[in-house]
Short mmCIF file of C-alpha atoms in Angstrom, two decimals:
data_model
loop_
_atom_site.label_atom_id
_atom_site.label_comp_id
_atom_site.label_asym_id
_atom_site.label_seq_id
_atom_site.Cartn_x
_atom_site.Cartn_y
_atom_site.Cartn_z
CA MET A 1087 185.97 106.74 175.22
CA THR A 1088 182.96 108.26 173.55
CA GLY A 1089 181.80 111.85 173.15
CA ASN A 1090 180.70 114.50 170.68
CA GLY A 1091 183.04 115.22 167.82
CA SER A 1092 185.12 118.39 167.57
CA ASN A 1093 186.50 120.23 164.59
CA GLY A 1094 189.74 121.11 166.30
CA ASN A 1095 188.73 124.66 167.20
CA GLY A 1096 186.81 123.75 170.27
CA HIS A 1097 183.43 123.75 168.54
CA HIS A 1098 181.40 120.62 168.81
CA LEU A 1099 179.82 119.15 165.69
CA SER A 1100 176.25 117.95 166.01
CA GLY A 1101 174.51 115.33 163.85
CA PRO A 1102 171.97 116.13 161.13
CA GLN A 1103 168.87 117.78 162.47
CA GLU A 1104 165.40 116.52 161.61
CA PRO A 1105 163.13 118.96 159.71
CA GLN A 1106 160.64 120.71 161.92
CA LEU A 1107 156.97 120.11 161.11
CA ILE A 1108 154.50 122.96 161.05
CA HIS A 1109 151.60 122.31 163.32
CA TRP A 1110 148.11 122.65 161.87
CA ARG A 1111 147.25 125.25 164.48
CA THR A 1112 149.96 127.49 163.08
CA LEU A 1113 148.42 127.27 159.61
CA TRP A 1114 144.99 127.99 161.07
CA ILE A 1115 146.29 131.10 162.81
CA LEU A 1116 147.91 132.34 159.60
CA ALA A 1117 144.70 131.73 157.67
CA ARG A 1118 142.64 133.67 160.22
CA ARG A 1119 145.06 136.58 160.13
CA ASN A 1120 144.93 136.68 156.27
CA TRP A 1121 141.30 135.69 155.84
CA TRP A 1122 140.75 138.25 153.11
CA LEU A 1123 143.50 136.69 150.96
CA VAL A 1124 142.23 133.15 151.50
CA THR A 1125 138.69 134.20 150.57
CA VAL A 1126 139.28 136.67 147.73
CA LEU A 1127 141.94 134.74 145.80
CA PRO A 1128 139.75 131.71 144.90
CA VAL A 1129 136.81 133.98 144.06
CA VAL A 1130 138.95 136.09 141.72
CA THR A 1131 140.41 132.97 140.07
CA VAL A 1132 136.97 131.49 139.42
CA ALA A 1133 135.64 134.81 138.10
CA LEU A 1134 138.56 135.27 135.70
CA THR A 1135 138.21 131.71 134.44
CA ALA A 1136 134.47 132.15 133.85
CA ALA A 1137 135.06 135.46 132.04
CA TRP A 1138 137.70 133.90 129.81
CA LEU A 1139 135.41 131.00 128.92
CA ALA A 1140 132.60 133.44 128.08
CA ILE A 1141 134.74 135.73 125.93
CA ALA A 1142 136.97 133.15 124.21
CA PRO A 1143 135.70 132.03 120.79
CA ARG A 1144 134.30 128.53 120.67
CA ASN A 1145 135.72 125.88 118.41
CA TYR A 1146 133.55 123.19 116.88
CA ARG A 1147 134.78 119.81 115.67
CA ALA A 1148 133.14 117.85 112.87
CA THR A 1149 134.22 114.22 112.44
CA ALA A 1150 133.72 111.68 109.67
CA VAL A 1151 134.55 107.98 109.87
CA LEU A 1152 136.26 106.51 106.79
CA ARG A 1153 137.15 102.94 105.97
CA LEU A 1154 140.23 102.95 103.79
CA ALA A 1155 139.05 100.17 101.52
CA ASP A 1156 140.96 99.17 98.42
CA ALA A 1157 138.82 100.63 95.65
CA ARG A 1158 140.93 98.94 92.96
CA ARG A 1159 140.25 95.54 94.51
CA SER A 1160 136.50 96.15 94.52
CA LEU A 1161 136.53 97.17 90.86
CA THR A 1162 138.56 94.12 89.76
CA ARG A 1163 136.99 91.61 92.10
CA ASN A 1164 135.57 89.58 89.18
CA VAL A 1165 138.79 89.81 87.18
CA GLU A 1166 141.33 88.88 89.84
CA GLN A 1167 140.13 85.65 91.40
CA THR A 1168 142.35 84.59 94.27
CA SER A 1169 141.75 82.16 97.07
CA LEU A 1170 143.14 84.51 99.69
CA GLU A 1171 143.02 88.30 99.68
CA PRO A 1172 146.32 89.75 100.88
CA GLU A 1173 146.08 91.83 104.00
CA ARG A 1174 146.77 95.48 103.61
CA THR A 1175 149.97 96.54 105.29
CA THR A 1176 150.39 99.40 107.71
CA GLU A 1177 152.50 101.23 105.14
CA GLN A 1178 149.64 101.16 102.62
CA LEU A 1179 147.18 102.59 105.15
CA LEU A 1180 149.61 105.28 106.25
CA SER A 1181 150.21 106.20 102.61
CA GLN A 1182 146.48 106.73 102.10
CA ILE A 1183 146.29 108.87 105.23
CA GLN A 1184 149.21 110.98 104.02
CA MET A 1185 147.50 111.36 100.64
CA MET A 1186 144.42 112.60 102.49
CA ARG A 1187 146.59 115.28 104.12
CA SER A 1188 148.52 116.10 100.95
CA ARG A 1189 148.88 119.54 99.47
CA SER A 1190 146.84 118.73 96.39
CA MET A 1191 143.97 117.38 98.49
CA ALA A 1192 144.06 120.48 100.71
CA GLU A 1193 144.01 122.78 97.68
CA ALA A 1194 141.00 120.95 96.22
CA VAL A 1195 139.05 121.21 99.48
CA VAL A 1196 139.97 124.88 99.99
CA ASP A 1197 138.78 125.74 96.48
CA SER A 1198 135.55 123.75 96.83
CA THR A 1199 134.53 125.11 100.25
CA GLY A 1200 135.66 128.73 99.92
CA LEU A 1201 137.98 128.60 102.94
CA ARG A 1202 139.99 131.48 101.53
CA LEU A 1203 137.16 133.84 102.52
CA LEU A 1204 137.44 134.61 106.24
CA ALA A 1205 133.90 135.79 107.01
CA THR A 1206 133.77 135.94 110.80
CA THR A 1207 131.41 138.71 111.87
CA ARG A 1208 129.25 139.08 114.94
CA LYS A 1209 125.49 139.04 114.33
CA PHE A 1210 126.03 137.31 110.99
CA ALA A 1211 124.73 133.74 110.83
CA PRO A 1212 127.03 131.46 108.76
CA SER A 1213 123.98 129.91 107.08
CA LEU A 1214 123.32 133.25 105.32
CA LEU A 1215 126.52 132.90 103.27
CA ARG A 1216 126.44 130.53 100.30
CA ASP A 1217 128.16 129.68 97.02
CA VAL A 1218 131.59 131.03 98.00
CA ARG A 1219 134.15 130.84 95.21
CA ILE A 1220 137.59 132.43 95.14
CA ASP A 1221 139.63 132.61 91.96
CA PRO A 1222 142.90 130.70 92.53
CA ARG A 1223 144.75 133.57 90.85
CA ALA A 1224 143.27 136.15 93.26
CA SER A 1225 145.62 137.69 95.80
CA ALA A 1226 144.90 138.53 99.44
CA ASP A 1227 142.26 141.23 99.81
CA THR A 1228 139.98 143.02 102.29
CA LEU A 1229 136.24 143.34 101.67
CA GLU A 1230 134.02 145.97 103.28
CA LEU A 1231 130.34 145.03 103.41
CA SER A 1232 127.23 147.08 104.17
CA PHE A 1233 123.85 145.43 104.70
CA GLY A 1234 120.75 147.43 103.83
CA ALA A 1235 117.08 146.60 104.00
CA GLU A 1236 116.88 144.91 100.59
CA ARG A 1237 120.40 145.06 99.15
CA TYR A 1238 123.99 144.63 100.29
CA SER A 1239 127.16 146.30 99.08
CA VAL A 1240 130.67 144.88 98.80
CA ARG A 1241 133.75 147.01 98.26
CA ASN A 1242 137.46 146.32 98.05
CA ARG A 1243 140.42 148.53 97.19
CA SER A 1244 139.55 148.89 93.51
CA ASP A 1245 135.95 147.81 92.94
CA SER A 1246 132.48 147.90 94.50
CA VAL A 1247 129.13 146.28 93.78
CA THR A 1248 125.61 146.45 95.19
CA VAL A 1249 123.18 143.58 94.67
CA ALA A 1250 119.94 142.29 96.14
CA TYR A 1251 119.89 139.55 98.73
CA GLY A 1252 120.01 136.15 97.11
CA VAL A 1253 122.07 137.44 94.17
CA ALA A 1254 125.75 136.60 93.87
CA ALA A 1255 128.24 139.43 94.37
CA HIS A 1256 131.45 139.52 92.30
CA VAL A 1257 134.27 141.67 93.65
CA GLY A 1258 137.83 141.10 92.52
CA GLY A 1259 138.35 137.37 92.53
CA ALA A 1260 135.70 136.67 95.19
CA THR A 1261 132.17 135.47 94.48
CA PHE A 1262 129.57 134.75 97.15
CA THR A 1263 125.88 135.16 97.95
CA VAL A 1264 124.21 136.60 101.04
CA VAL A 1265 120.75 135.05 101.00
CA SER A 1266 118.97 137.45 103.40
CA LYS A 1267 119.55 140.48 105.63
CA PRO A 1268 121.67 139.69 108.69
CA ALA A 1269 121.46 141.33 112.09
CA ALA A 1270 124.76 143.12 111.44
CA THR A 1271 124.82 146.36 109.46
CA LYS A 1272 128.50 146.31 108.47
CA ALA A 1273 131.23 143.69 108.18
CA ARG A 1274 134.85 143.36 107.20
CA TRP A 1275 135.89 140.12 105.56
CA PHE A 1276 139.30 138.97 104.42
CA VAL A 1277 140.40 136.98 101.40
CA LEU A 1278 143.40 134.91 102.45
CA ALA A 1279 146.29 134.08 100.18
CA ASN A 1280 146.05 130.60 98.71
CA GLU A 1281 149.08 129.24 100.59
CA GLN A 1282 147.90 130.78 103.85
CA ALA A 1283 144.47 129.17 103.48
CA ILE A 1284 146.04 125.76 102.74
CA ASP A 1285 148.31 126.01 105.80
CA ARG A 1286 145.35 127.02 107.94
CA PHE A 1287 143.34 124.06 106.65
CA THR A 1288 146.17 121.61 107.33
CA GLU A 1289 146.60 122.86 110.90
CA ARG A 1290 142.92 122.30 111.68
CA LEU A 1291 142.66 118.91 110.01
CA HIS A 1292 143.20 115.89 112.25
CA THR A 1293 143.33 112.22 111.32
CA TYR A 1294 143.37 109.29 113.72
CA ARG A 1295 143.68 105.67 112.70
CA ARG A 1296 141.94 103.22 115.00
CA PRO A 1297 144.41 100.55 116.14
CA SER A 1298 144.44 97.24 114.25
CA THR A 1299 141.81 98.47 111.76
CA ASP A 1300 141.61 100.27 108.42
CA ILE A 1301 139.18 102.82 109.89
CA VAL A 1302 140.25 106.46 110.18
CA ASP A 1303 138.54 109.30 112.02
CA VAL A 1304 138.85 112.54 110.04
CA SER A 1305 137.97 115.73 111.90
CA PHE A 1306 138.15 119.45 111.21
CA ILE A 1307 137.97 122.27 113.74
CA ASP A 1308 136.42 125.65 113.02
CA ARG A 1309 134.65 128.43 114.91
CA GLN A 1310 131.54 127.88 112.80
CA PRO A 1311 129.93 124.43 113.02
CA VAL A 1312 128.44 124.77 109.53
CA VAL A 1313 131.89 125.32 108.04
CA ALA A 1314 133.45 122.42 109.96
CA GLN A 1315 130.76 120.04 108.75
CA ARG A 1316 130.96 121.27 105.16
CA VAL A 1317 134.74 120.85 105.07
CA VAL A 1318 134.64 117.29 106.41
CA ASN A 1319 131.92 116.26 103.96
CA THR A 1320 133.80 117.80 101.04
CA LEU A 1321 137.09 116.18 102.07
CA THR A 1322 135.55 112.70 102.20
CA ALA A 1323 133.80 113.21 98.87
CA VAL A 1324 136.98 114.45 97.14
CA TYR A 1325 139.05 111.63 98.62
CA GLN A 1326 136.59 108.93 97.55
CA SER A 1327 136.35 110.42 94.08
CA LEU A 1328 140.15 110.44 93.66
CA GLU A 1329 140.42 106.89 94.97
CA ALA A 1330 137.79 105.66 92.52
CA GLN A 1331 139.46 107.52 89.64
CA ASN A 1332 142.87 106.05 90.49
CA ALA A 1333 141.37 102.57 90.72
CA GLN A 1334 139.68 102.97 87.32
CA ASN A 1335 142.93 104.17 85.72
CA GLN A 1336 144.86 101.28 87.18
CA SER A 1337 142.21 98.78 86.07
CA LYS A 1338 142.27 100.30 82.57
CA ARG A 1339 146.06 99.95 82.36
CA ARG A 1340 145.75 96.33 83.49
CA ARG A 1341 143.19 95.56 80.77
CA ILE A 1342 145.40 97.16 78.12
CA PHE A 1343 148.34 95.07 79.31
CA LEU A 1344 146.28 91.86 79.20
CA ASP A 1345 145.01 92.68 75.70
CA GLU A 1346 148.57 93.20 74.49
CA GLN A 1347 149.66 89.90 76.00
CA LEU A 1348 146.75 88.06 74.39
CA HIS A 1349 147.47 89.66 71.02
CA ARG A 1350 151.13 88.67 71.26
CA THR A 1351 150.19 85.12 72.20
CA ASP A 1352 147.80 84.85 69.26
CA SER A 1353 150.51 86.10 66.93
CA LEU A 1354 152.96 83.50 68.20
CA LEU A 1355 150.40 80.73 67.80
CA THR A 1356 149.58 81.85 64.26
CA GLU A 1357 153.25 81.84 63.27
CA ALA A 1358 153.68 78.37 64.73
#
């Protein structure tokens, strides 16, 4: 005997019900009734997105391509004659990349490029600012600038100076040159603490090793394209200089060791 199940209280239990599908006509009716919402919402979203893109500061990326060659091997190529050159391991390449991102490298680049001076001002072209130097012993500071017809003034909490365009201004531990009159009449610049500038540099520095190669893409992001390019060029120059110096020191130590071994051998032969 078959029939619908019962739970003992006289109520019949039915099987699972299939979900009801909404017909497209129902959606069309709802859209017609709320036409203003369907029309206005996409327009407002597009307008807000366009406004954000127009207001948000742009970031520029400068990239340099480096081949992590063994500088020591190139300097001692005529000294160390081997039939096969050993392949460089992944650990050696990663060590060089980490050295490129090291604290000492970051400090050298920050000092050379003047990244401690945060000079972001509207109507001031970055190309007008040159020869930025910040004393490593200088603390964080705020600089107030006024641009006249032929001269510009710089003032901080304890000192002020007025010089002609093209002449370096020295205020506190900051030294820089404004080469000509900008469109802006006033500006407020900030001298970052040394550790803060290094952290900021490290965050904006990116390295990417191309798979199965010893080629690394080094890029730096900044709001000013001139600064991004200058930082990347300085970083590659400092890195290559340190690599060459390390290779020369290692080659010098090797020559000293060989000379000592030859001198000891000559002494043993003379005694014999």
